[in-house]
Amino acid sequence: MSGLGVVEMPSALPAACFLIPILAGFAVLAGGRLGFRWCQLVTMLASGAMALSALDMASQAWTGTILTTWGNELRVDALSALVVLIVSVVGVLASAYSIRYMEHAAAAEGPGPGTRAQRMPLFHALVLWFLGTMAWAAVTNNIIMLWAAVEATTLSSGLLVAFFWDRRALEAGYKYMMLLTVGITFALFGCVLVYAAAAATGGLTGHDALLISEVRGVAAAIPSGTALIAVSMLLIGFGTKAGLAPFHPWLPDAHAEAPTPVSVLLSGVMIKVALYALARTVSIFFPQIPAITVFAVGMGVFTMLLGVVLALVQEDLKRLLAYSSVSQMGYILAGVALGTYLGAYGGLFHLLNHALFKSLLFMCVGAVVYATGTRRIGELGGLAREMPVTSACFLVGALAIAGFPPFNGFMSKLTIYLALAQSGLWWAVAVAVFTSVLTMVALLRPAVRVFWAAPAAEVARAAPVREVPALMWGPMVVLAALCLLLGLAPELAYGLLHNAALLLGGAGG
Amino acid sequence: MNALPISEELVRTLSMTVVITSVLTVELRRLKLSAVAYVAQALLIVALLVSYARVNHALYWWAGTALVTKAVLIPWFLFRYIRRTQEMEVPPLVGFGPSVIVAAVLMTGFFRLTHSQVDLLAPSALAQAEVFRTNLAVASTVFVLGLYSLLTRRDAVKLVIALCLLENGVHLSLVSLAPGLPETALFGIASEVVVTVFILLYVIEGVYREFGTTDTFRLRELQR
């Protein structure tokens, strides 16, 4: 159980980090009549408390401590702590960002049940539940509950995607719910099969066969035919949720049509949680079926290339970012799926980095929408003068995602290239480097068009364009600073990533 | 492990009827009738669970959960939304005649395949023993019919019913694969399905108001 010489310690933190936002969601609904301020206050307090508990857990995981709750039902090792940290840090920044953004959105009228203002308590409650269920997925050690938590993230975010309730939002919301639910039903079959196979080995008694940490111990006794079926089911199920090609078509619709703070959470966090679920379950079988790794690396390479090619032809800024998320998920998968220490380290580092710069980029585009009312590249231009902070932040995000030094994306991509080369997969290195060049074109070209090129002549705006309020650019500046900091000093995340990579990549590798 | 107290004849009859109700659910064009076929299937599943429960008493809980979620709550939502949207299904991609043939081929072919290859799917001795073996074959057949329906239908409400079939298949497979599953896990799975169906139908009603149809092929706003 503690093969790496780690210390296990009972703690209430794993339970607190997901129960606080879930209970706070009910508090928001109960006090909905108290107005916007109540909803915003509770959301900020709950996501802040969640972030504090995540920081505490991360610092303990840094030293190799594993926190457990309710027996071994919840279990936070370095990998879980990393994911909870991403969920809560992006969560608290997105919550702060959403205050002014959603007030602005609520002032406009739109279709749907009640006015937008009347739906605001529901918005905040759903955001809190979304954060809570994502944290729950990261901390649970029970394979069926992992499935339940991942499905719960779909349920809590489905109505958020469709929040504006117009034709576009409804179409995106319907596709999102339908495709993800069908996909996730496959994952349920896979999870049940893992449990049944683990129970049938006879090495575990009753309830223990549900616990992922215990199943690892008996994985070698599971027949490889059964393991292969389970892995395929998990790959389809959690892969759909993670936006991996060819299961990605829901992603651009949902990530583009959701209100921007929700896009931040979907693209910045949720697809990572799904990839975490995939890595957590499939990695059980890495030692037994090495062929999985080659297949998954191939899938990752296909995803990164397809995503960026589709991103190149987008005219809508949010869709462009969404397709670029598909592409970046390919990098993460290619790294994590290698099954080596270096690959896992690079993949997880990129997972952390992508959460930072993709959240940043979505917030910047949200700021552009807030200020100008449009997100079509052709209708924008020359915004750098009026919006200096937003344009600088977007540039940082674009350079980071394209892998420019000294930003964080450079470090993690370099690690992934090295890991692929170390495993002898030179074709994958070539595609990954090529994709990185295309990513630069895909992101920097619209950045120049929107912020520095002369505006299209026929655009006449009703109101003068101004920089967004501090509550919106504040989170953006924080994220941009983190992108630079992790690029200059990547050792700041070393302890956490090192322990997490050991879990996925075997000892030393 | 001992399957003796179960009447194999009864289980086999119930199982075959479950498969037939799946085909009816897929093929009936009047959405209300399709939902009625779904209710019939739900009740049959409850009956199956009760008969298995004579071996494994925990399954009485499963039967109760299935009765409340599959035979009461989900049909209630379905009937409510069918009344508010349209009665007839938007014609599917495959015409009635060919569709029945495809469904029949899928049904017999897949049933035989899974029944003979159960040991690949089910690693435990219990699942490979009879009645549980048949049950697993039925479960995967229902799953495949649901998948077929999802791929060829274009009516949003019908797709939700197909999703329920898919889920019924997984649910039935649990009896063979994971009879020791704690009630809390089972309750979690069942209640999430109910919430999923509710939210999906809620969004579909919005789609119907805005687009004037539940034809998913007409949802093309985002491709421009």
Short mmCIF file of N, CA and C in Angstrom, two decimals, chain A residues 79-205:
data_model
loop_
_atom_site.label_atom_id
_atom_site.label_comp_id
_atom_site.label_asym_id
_atom_site.label_seq_id
_atom_site.Cartn_x
_atom_site.Cartn_y
_atom_site.Cartn_z
N LEU A 79 -0.75 13.52 -6.69
CA LEU A 79 -1.52 13.69 -7.92
C LEU A 79 -2.87 14.33 -7.63
N SER A 80 -3.57 13.81 -6.63
CA SER A 80 -4.85 14.39 -6.25
C SER A 80 -4.67 15.83 -5.78
N ALA A 81 -3.64 16.06 -4.98
CA ALA A 81 -3.41 17.40 -4.44
C ALA A 81 -3.17 18.40 -5.56
N LEU A 82 -2.44 17.97 -6.59
CA LEU A 82 -2.17 18.84 -7.74
C LEU A 82 -3.49 19.25 -8.41
N VAL A 83 -4.36 18.25 -8.62
CA VAL A 83 -5.62 18.54 -9.31
C VAL A 83 -6.51 19.43 -8.44
N VAL A 84 -6.60 19.13 -7.15
CA VAL A 84 -7.43 19.98 -6.27
C VAL A 84 -6.89 21.40 -6.25
N LEU A 85 -5.57 21.52 -6.26
CA LEU A 85 -4.96 22.86 -6.25
C LEU A 85 -5.36 23.63 -7.51
N ILE A 86 -5.31 22.96 -8.66
CA ILE A 86 -5.70 23.62 -9.91
C ILE A 86 -7.17 24.03 -9.85
N VAL A 87 -8.03 23.08 -9.41
CA VAL A 87 -9.47 23.37 -9.35
C VAL A 87 -9.71 24.60 -8.49
N SER A 88 -9.08 24.64 -7.32
CA SER A 88 -9.45 25.69 -6.38
C SER A 88 -8.79 27.03 -6.71
N VAL A 89 -7.55 27.02 -7.20
CA VAL A 89 -6.91 28.30 -7.51
C VAL A 89 -7.59 28.95 -8.72
N VAL A 90 -7.80 28.17 -9.78
CA VAL A 90 -8.51 28.73 -10.93
C VAL A 90 -9.95 29.06 -10.50
N GLY A 91 -10.51 28.23 -9.62
CA GLY A 91 -11.88 28.45 -9.15
C GLY A 91 -12.03 29.79 -8.46
N VAL A 92 -11.11 30.11 -7.57
CA VAL A 92 -11.25 31.36 -6.82
C VAL A 92 -11.02 32.56 -7.75
N LEU A 93 -10.09 32.44 -8.70
CA LEU A 93 -9.85 33.55 -9.64
C LEU A 93 -11.04 33.73 -10.58
N ALA A 94 -11.60 32.61 -11.05
CA ALA A 94 -12.75 32.71 -11.94
C ALA A 94 -13.96 33.26 -11.20
N SER A 95 -14.09 32.95 -9.91
CA SER A 95 -15.21 33.49 -9.13
C SER A 95 -15.08 35.00 -9.00
N ALA A 96 -13.86 35.46 -8.73
CA ALA A 96 -13.64 36.90 -8.62
C ALA A 96 -13.95 37.58 -9.96
N TYR A 97 -13.46 36.97 -11.03
CA TYR A 97 -13.67 37.50 -12.37
C TYR A 97 -15.16 37.57 -12.71
N SER A 98 -15.91 36.54 -12.23
CA SER A 98 -17.31 36.44 -12.62
C SER A 98 -18.16 37.54 -12.00
N ILE A 99 -17.68 38.18 -10.92
CA ILE A 99 -18.53 39.17 -10.23
C ILE A 99 -18.98 40.26 -11.20
N ARG A 100 -18.01 40.98 -11.77
CA ARG A 100 -18.39 42.07 -12.66
C ARG A 100 -18.89 41.55 -14.01
N TYR A 101 -18.29 40.48 -14.47
CA TYR A 101 -18.67 39.94 -15.77
C TYR A 101 -20.15 39.56 -15.77
N MET A 102 -20.59 38.86 -14.71
CA MET A 102 -21.96 38.38 -14.70
C MET A 102 -22.95 39.51 -14.36
N GLU A 103 -22.51 40.51 -13.59
CA GLU A 103 -23.38 41.67 -13.36
C GLU A 103 -23.69 42.34 -14.70
N HIS A 104 -22.64 42.45 -15.50
CA HIS A 104 -22.78 43.04 -16.83
C HIS A 104 -23.72 42.20 -17.69
N ALA A 105 -23.53 40.86 -17.64
CA ALA A 105 -24.37 39.97 -18.45
C ALA A 105 -25.81 39.99 -17.97
N ALA A 106 -26.00 40.11 -16.64
CA ALA A 106 -27.35 40.08 -16.10
C ALA A 106 -28.11 41.35 -16.44
N ALA A 107 -27.39 42.44 -16.70
CA ALA A 107 -28.05 43.70 -17.04
C ALA A 107 -28.72 43.61 -18.40
N ALA A 108 -28.18 42.77 -19.28
CA ALA A 108 -28.78 42.60 -20.60
C ALA A 108 -29.95 41.63 -20.50
N GLU A 109 -30.94 41.82 -21.33
CA GLU A 109 -32.07 40.89 -21.31
C GLU A 109 -31.82 39.74 -22.27
N GLY A 110 -32.39 38.59 -21.94
CA GLY A 110 -32.25 37.43 -22.82
C GLY A 110 -33.40 36.50 -22.58
N PRO A 111 -33.56 35.51 -23.46
CA PRO A 111 -34.64 34.54 -23.29
C PRO A 111 -34.37 33.61 -22.13
N GLY A 112 -35.37 32.77 -21.84
CA GLY A 112 -35.18 31.77 -20.80
C GLY A 112 -36.15 31.94 -19.66
N PRO A 113 -36.16 30.98 -18.74
CA PRO A 113 -37.06 31.05 -17.58
C PRO A 113 -36.64 32.19 -16.66
N GLY A 114 -37.50 33.17 -16.47
CA GLY A 114 -37.17 34.33 -15.64
C GLY A 114 -36.16 35.22 -16.32
N THR A 115 -35.82 36.35 -15.69
CA THR A 115 -34.78 37.20 -16.26
C THR A 115 -33.43 36.64 -15.88
N ARG A 116 -32.40 37.16 -16.54
CA ARG A 116 -31.06 36.70 -16.21
C ARG A 116 -30.73 37.03 -14.76
N ALA A 117 -31.18 38.19 -14.31
CA ALA A 117 -30.89 38.59 -12.94
C ALA A 117 -31.51 37.60 -11.96
N GLN A 118 -32.72 37.12 -12.28
CA GLN A 118 -33.37 36.15 -11.39
C GLN A 118 -32.64 34.82 -11.36
N ARG A 119 -31.92 34.54 -12.44
CA ARG A 119 -31.21 33.26 -12.49
C ARG A 119 -29.82 33.33 -11.86
N MET A 120 -29.41 34.51 -11.39
CA MET A 120 -28.04 34.64 -10.88
C MET A 120 -27.74 33.75 -9.67
N PRO A 121 -28.68 33.64 -8.68
CA PRO A 121 -28.36 32.72 -7.57
C PRO A 121 -28.09 31.30 -8.07
N LEU A 122 -28.87 30.85 -9.06
CA LEU A 122 -28.65 29.52 -9.60
C LEU A 122 -27.27 29.44 -10.26
N PHE A 123 -26.89 30.51 -10.94
CA PHE A 123 -25.57 30.52 -11.57
C PHE A 123 -24.47 30.28 -10.53
N HIS A 124 -24.53 31.06 -9.45
CA HIS A 124 -23.48 30.93 -8.44
C HIS A 124 -23.52 29.57 -7.77
N ALA A 125 -24.72 29.07 -7.49
CA ALA A 125 -24.83 27.75 -6.85
C ALA A 125 -24.24 26.68 -7.75
N LEU A 126 -24.55 26.76 -9.05
CA LEU A 126 -24.03 25.75 -9.98
C LEU A 126 -22.51 25.84 -10.09
N VAL A 127 -21.97 27.07 -10.09
CA VAL A 127 -20.51 27.20 -10.14
C VAL A 127 -19.88 26.53 -8.93
N LEU A 128 -20.49 26.76 -7.75
CA LEU A 128 -19.93 26.15 -6.53
C LEU A 128 -20.04 24.63 -6.59
N TRP A 129 -21.17 24.12 -7.06
CA TRP A 129 -21.32 22.66 -7.16
C TRP A 129 -20.33 22.10 -8.17
N PHE A 130 -20.13 22.85 -9.25
CA PHE A 130 -19.19 22.44 -10.28
C PHE A 130 -17.79 22.30 -9.67
N LEU A 131 -17.38 23.33 -8.91
CA LEU A 131 -16.07 23.27 -8.26
C LEU A 131 -16.01 22.11 -7.26
N GLY A 132 -17.08 21.95 -6.48
CA GLY A 132 -17.10 20.90 -5.46
C GLY A 132 -17.03 19.52 -6.07
N THR A 133 -17.79 19.27 -7.15
CA THR A 133 -17.78 17.93 -7.74
C THR A 133 -16.43 17.65 -8.40
N MET A 134 -15.79 18.69 -8.95
CA MET A 134 -14.47 18.45 -9.55
C MET A 134 -13.46 18.08 -8.48
N ALA A 135 -13.53 18.78 -7.32
CA ALA A 135 -12.61 18.45 -6.23
C ALA A 135 -12.91 17.04 -5.71
N TRP A 136 -14.20 16.68 -5.66
CA TRP A 136 -14.59 15.35 -5.19
C TRP A 136 -13.98 14.27 -6.10
N ALA A 137 -14.04 14.51 -7.41
CA ALA A 137 -13.46 13.53 -8.35
C ALA A 137 -11.97 13.36 -8.07
N ALA A 138 -11.31 14.45 -7.67
CA ALA A 138 -9.87 14.37 -7.46
C ALA A 138 -9.50 13.67 -6.16
N VAL A 139 -10.36 13.75 -5.15
CA VAL A 139 -9.96 13.20 -3.84
C VAL A 139 -10.48 11.79 -3.58
N THR A 140 -11.50 11.33 -4.33
CA THR A 140 -12.06 10.03 -3.99
C THR A 140 -11.12 8.90 -4.42
N ASN A 141 -11.15 7.84 -3.65
CA ASN A 141 -10.31 6.68 -3.94
C ASN A 141 -11.18 5.52 -4.42
N ASN A 142 -12.50 5.76 -4.47
CA ASN A 142 -13.46 4.72 -4.80
C ASN A 142 -13.78 4.81 -6.29
N ILE A 143 -13.58 3.72 -7.02
CA ILE A 143 -13.65 3.83 -8.48
C ILE A 143 -15.07 4.15 -8.96
N ILE A 144 -16.08 3.65 -8.27
CA ILE A 144 -17.46 3.96 -8.66
C ILE A 144 -17.78 5.41 -8.33
N MET A 145 -17.29 5.88 -7.16
CA MET A 145 -17.53 7.27 -6.79
C MET A 145 -16.76 8.22 -7.71
N LEU A 146 -15.62 7.77 -8.21
CA LEU A 146 -14.89 8.58 -9.18
C LEU A 146 -15.78 8.81 -10.41
N TRP A 147 -16.41 7.72 -10.87
CA TRP A 147 -17.33 7.85 -11.99
C TRP A 147 -18.46 8.81 -11.63
N ALA A 148 -19.04 8.58 -10.45
CA ALA A 148 -20.19 9.40 -10.03
C ALA A 148 -19.79 10.87 -9.97
N ALA A 149 -18.59 11.16 -9.48
CA ALA A 149 -18.16 12.55 -9.36
C ALA A 149 -17.95 13.17 -10.74
N VAL A 150 -17.35 12.41 -11.65
CA VAL A 150 -17.12 12.96 -12.99
C VAL A 150 -18.45 13.23 -13.68
N GLU A 151 -19.41 12.32 -13.51
CA GLU A 151 -20.74 12.55 -14.08
C GLU A 151 -21.41 13.75 -13.40
N ALA A 152 -21.18 13.91 -12.11
CA ALA A 152 -21.77 15.05 -11.40
C ALA A 152 -21.20 16.37 -11.91
N THR A 153 -19.95 16.38 -12.36
CA THR A 153 -19.42 17.63 -12.93
C THR A 153 -20.18 17.98 -14.21
N THR A 154 -20.58 16.96 -14.99
CA THR A 154 -21.37 17.23 -16.19
C THR A 154 -22.73 17.80 -15.81
N LEU A 155 -23.35 17.19 -14.79
CA LEU A 155 -24.68 17.64 -14.40
C LEU A 155 -24.66 19.07 -13.89
N SER A 156 -23.63 19.42 -13.08
CA SER A 156 -23.62 20.77 -12.52
C SER A 156 -23.24 21.80 -13.57
N SER A 157 -22.52 21.38 -14.62
CA SER A 157 -22.10 22.39 -15.60
C SER A 157 -23.03 22.46 -16.81
N GLY A 158 -23.90 21.44 -17.00
CA GLY A 158 -24.77 21.44 -18.18
C GLY A 158 -25.62 22.69 -18.28
N LEU A 159 -26.27 23.07 -17.16
CA LEU A 159 -27.12 24.26 -17.20
C LEU A 159 -26.28 25.53 -17.25
N LEU A 160 -25.02 25.46 -16.82
CA LEU A 160 -24.15 26.63 -16.94
C LEU A 160 -23.80 26.89 -18.40
N VAL A 161 -23.56 25.81 -19.16
CA VAL A 161 -23.27 25.97 -20.59
C VAL A 161 -24.47 26.62 -21.29
N ALA A 162 -25.68 26.18 -20.91
CA ALA A 162 -26.88 26.69 -21.57
C ALA A 162 -27.41 27.94 -20.89
N PHE A 163 -26.62 28.57 -20.01
CA PHE A 163 -27.15 29.61 -19.13
C PHE A 163 -27.85 30.74 -19.87
N PHE A 164 -27.31 31.19 -21.00
CA PHE A 164 -27.91 32.34 -21.69
C PHE A 164 -29.21 31.97 -22.40
N TRP A 165 -29.47 30.67 -22.55
CA TRP A 165 -30.75 30.14 -23.01
C TRP A 165 -31.18 30.64 -24.39
N ASP A 166 -30.26 31.17 -25.18
CA ASP A 166 -30.61 31.52 -26.55
C ASP A 166 -30.32 30.31 -27.44
N ARG A 167 -30.54 30.46 -28.75
CA ARG A 167 -30.41 29.30 -29.63
C ARG A 167 -29.04 28.66 -29.55
N ARG A 168 -28.01 29.52 -29.57
CA ARG A 168 -26.65 28.98 -29.58
C ARG A 168 -26.34 28.25 -28.27
N ALA A 169 -26.72 28.88 -27.15
CA ALA A 169 -26.42 28.29 -25.85
C ALA A 169 -27.18 26.98 -25.66
N LEU A 170 -28.44 26.95 -26.12
CA LEU A 170 -29.23 25.72 -25.96
C LEU A 170 -28.65 24.59 -26.78
N GLU A 171 -28.26 24.92 -28.01
CA GLU A 171 -27.67 23.88 -28.85
C GLU A 171 -26.39 23.34 -28.22
N ALA A 172 -25.54 24.25 -27.74
CA ALA A 172 -24.30 23.81 -27.11
C ALA A 172 -24.59 23.00 -25.85
N GLY A 173 -25.56 23.46 -25.05
CA GLY A 173 -25.89 22.77 -23.80
C GLY A 173 -26.43 21.38 -24.05
N TYR A 174 -27.32 21.27 -25.06
CA TYR A 174 -27.88 19.95 -25.37
C TYR A 174 -26.78 18.98 -25.81
N LYS A 175 -25.94 19.43 -26.74
CA LYS A 175 -24.87 18.55 -27.24
C LYS A 175 -23.92 18.16 -26.12
N TYR A 176 -23.62 19.13 -25.29
CA TYR A 176 -22.71 18.89 -24.17
C TYR A 176 -23.25 17.79 -23.27
N MET A 177 -24.49 17.95 -22.83
CA MET A 177 -25.08 16.98 -21.91
C MET A 177 -25.18 15.60 -22.56
N MET A 178 -25.67 15.58 -23.81
CA MET A 178 -25.94 14.31 -24.47
C MET A 178 -24.65 13.54 -24.72
N LEU A 179 -23.69 14.19 -25.38
CA LEU A 179 -22.46 13.48 -25.74
C LEU A 179 -21.68 13.04 -24.51
N LEU A 180 -21.61 13.92 -23.52
CA LEU A 180 -20.83 13.56 -22.33
C LEU A 180 -21.50 12.44 -21.56
N THR A 181 -22.85 12.45 -21.51
CA THR A 181 -23.52 11.40 -20.75
C THR A 181 -23.36 10.05 -21.44
N VAL A 182 -23.50 10.04 -22.76
CA VAL A 182 -23.30 8.77 -23.47
C VAL A 182 -21.87 8.29 -23.28
N GLY A 183 -20.93 9.21 -23.43
CA GLY A 183 -19.53 8.83 -23.26
C GLY A 183 -19.27 8.27 -21.87
N ILE A 184 -19.80 8.96 -20.88
CA ILE A 184 -19.49 8.60 -19.51
C ILE A 184 -20.15 7.26 -19.14
N THR A 185 -21.22 6.88 -19.84
CA THR A 185 -21.83 5.58 -19.57
C THR A 185 -20.84 4.45 -19.91
N PHE A 186 -20.04 4.69 -20.95
CA PHE A 186 -18.98 3.72 -21.27
C PHE A 186 -17.99 3.63 -20.11
N ALA A 187 -17.66 4.79 -19.55
CA ALA A 187 -16.70 4.79 -18.44
C ALA A 187 -17.26 4.02 -17.25
N LEU A 188 -18.59 4.11 -17.04
CA LEU A 188 -19.20 3.37 -15.93
C LEU A 188 -18.97 1.88 -16.13
N PHE A 189 -19.21 1.43 -17.36
CA PHE A 189 -18.99 0.02 -17.68
C PHE A 189 -17.53 -0.36 -17.40
N GLY A 190 -16.62 0.53 -17.80
CA GLY A 190 -15.20 0.27 -17.56
C GLY A 190 -14.87 0.20 -16.08
N CYS A 191 -15.40 1.15 -15.30
CA CYS A 191 -15.13 1.17 -13.86
C CYS A 191 -15.68 -0.09 -13.19
N VAL A 192 -16.92 -0.49 -13.58
CA VAL A 192 -17.52 -1.68 -12.99
C VAL A 192 -16.68 -2.91 -13.32
N LEU A 193 -16.18 -2.94 -14.55
CA LEU A 193 -15.36 -4.09 -14.97
C LEU A 193 -14.07 -4.15 -14.16
N VAL A 194 -13.45 -3.00 -13.91
CA VAL A 194 -12.23 -2.99 -13.11
C VAL A 194 -12.53 -3.52 -11.71
N TYR A 195 -13.65 -3.04 -11.14
CA TYR A 195 -14.04 -3.50 -9.81
C TYR A 195 -14.30 -5.00 -9.81
N ALA A 196 -15.09 -5.47 -10.79
CA ALA A 196 -15.45 -6.89 -10.83
C ALA A 196 -14.20 -7.76 -11.00
N ALA A 197 -13.29 -7.30 -11.88
CA ALA A 197 -12.08 -8.09 -12.12
C ALA A 197 -11.20 -8.11 -10.88
N ALA A 198 -11.13 -6.96 -10.19
CA ALA A 198 -10.31 -6.91 -8.98
C ALA A 198 -10.90 -7.81 -7.90
N ALA A 199 -12.24 -7.80 -7.79
CA ALA A 199 -12.89 -8.63 -6.77
C ALA A 199 -12.68 -10.11 -7.08
N ALA A 200 -12.68 -10.44 -8.39
CA ALA A 200 -12.59 -11.84 -8.79
C ALA A 200 -11.19 -12.42 -8.60
N THR A 201 -10.18 -11.55 -8.46
CA THR A 201 -8.84 -12.09 -8.27
C THR A 201 -8.72 -12.78 -6.92
N GLY A 202 -9.63 -12.45 -6.00
CA GLY A 202 -9.61 -13.08 -4.69
C GLY A 202 -8.58 -12.47 -3.75
N GLY A 203 -7.82 -11.50 -4.24
CA GLY A 203 -6.79 -10.89 -3.41
C GLY A 203 -7.34 -9.81 -2.48
N LEU A 204 -8.56 -9.37 -2.76
CA LEU A 204 -9.13 -8.28 -1.98
C LEU A 204 -10.48 -8.71 -1.42
N THR A 205 -10.82 -8.20 -0.25
CA THR A 205 -12.10 -8.58 0.32
C THR A 205 -13.09 -7.45 0.18
#
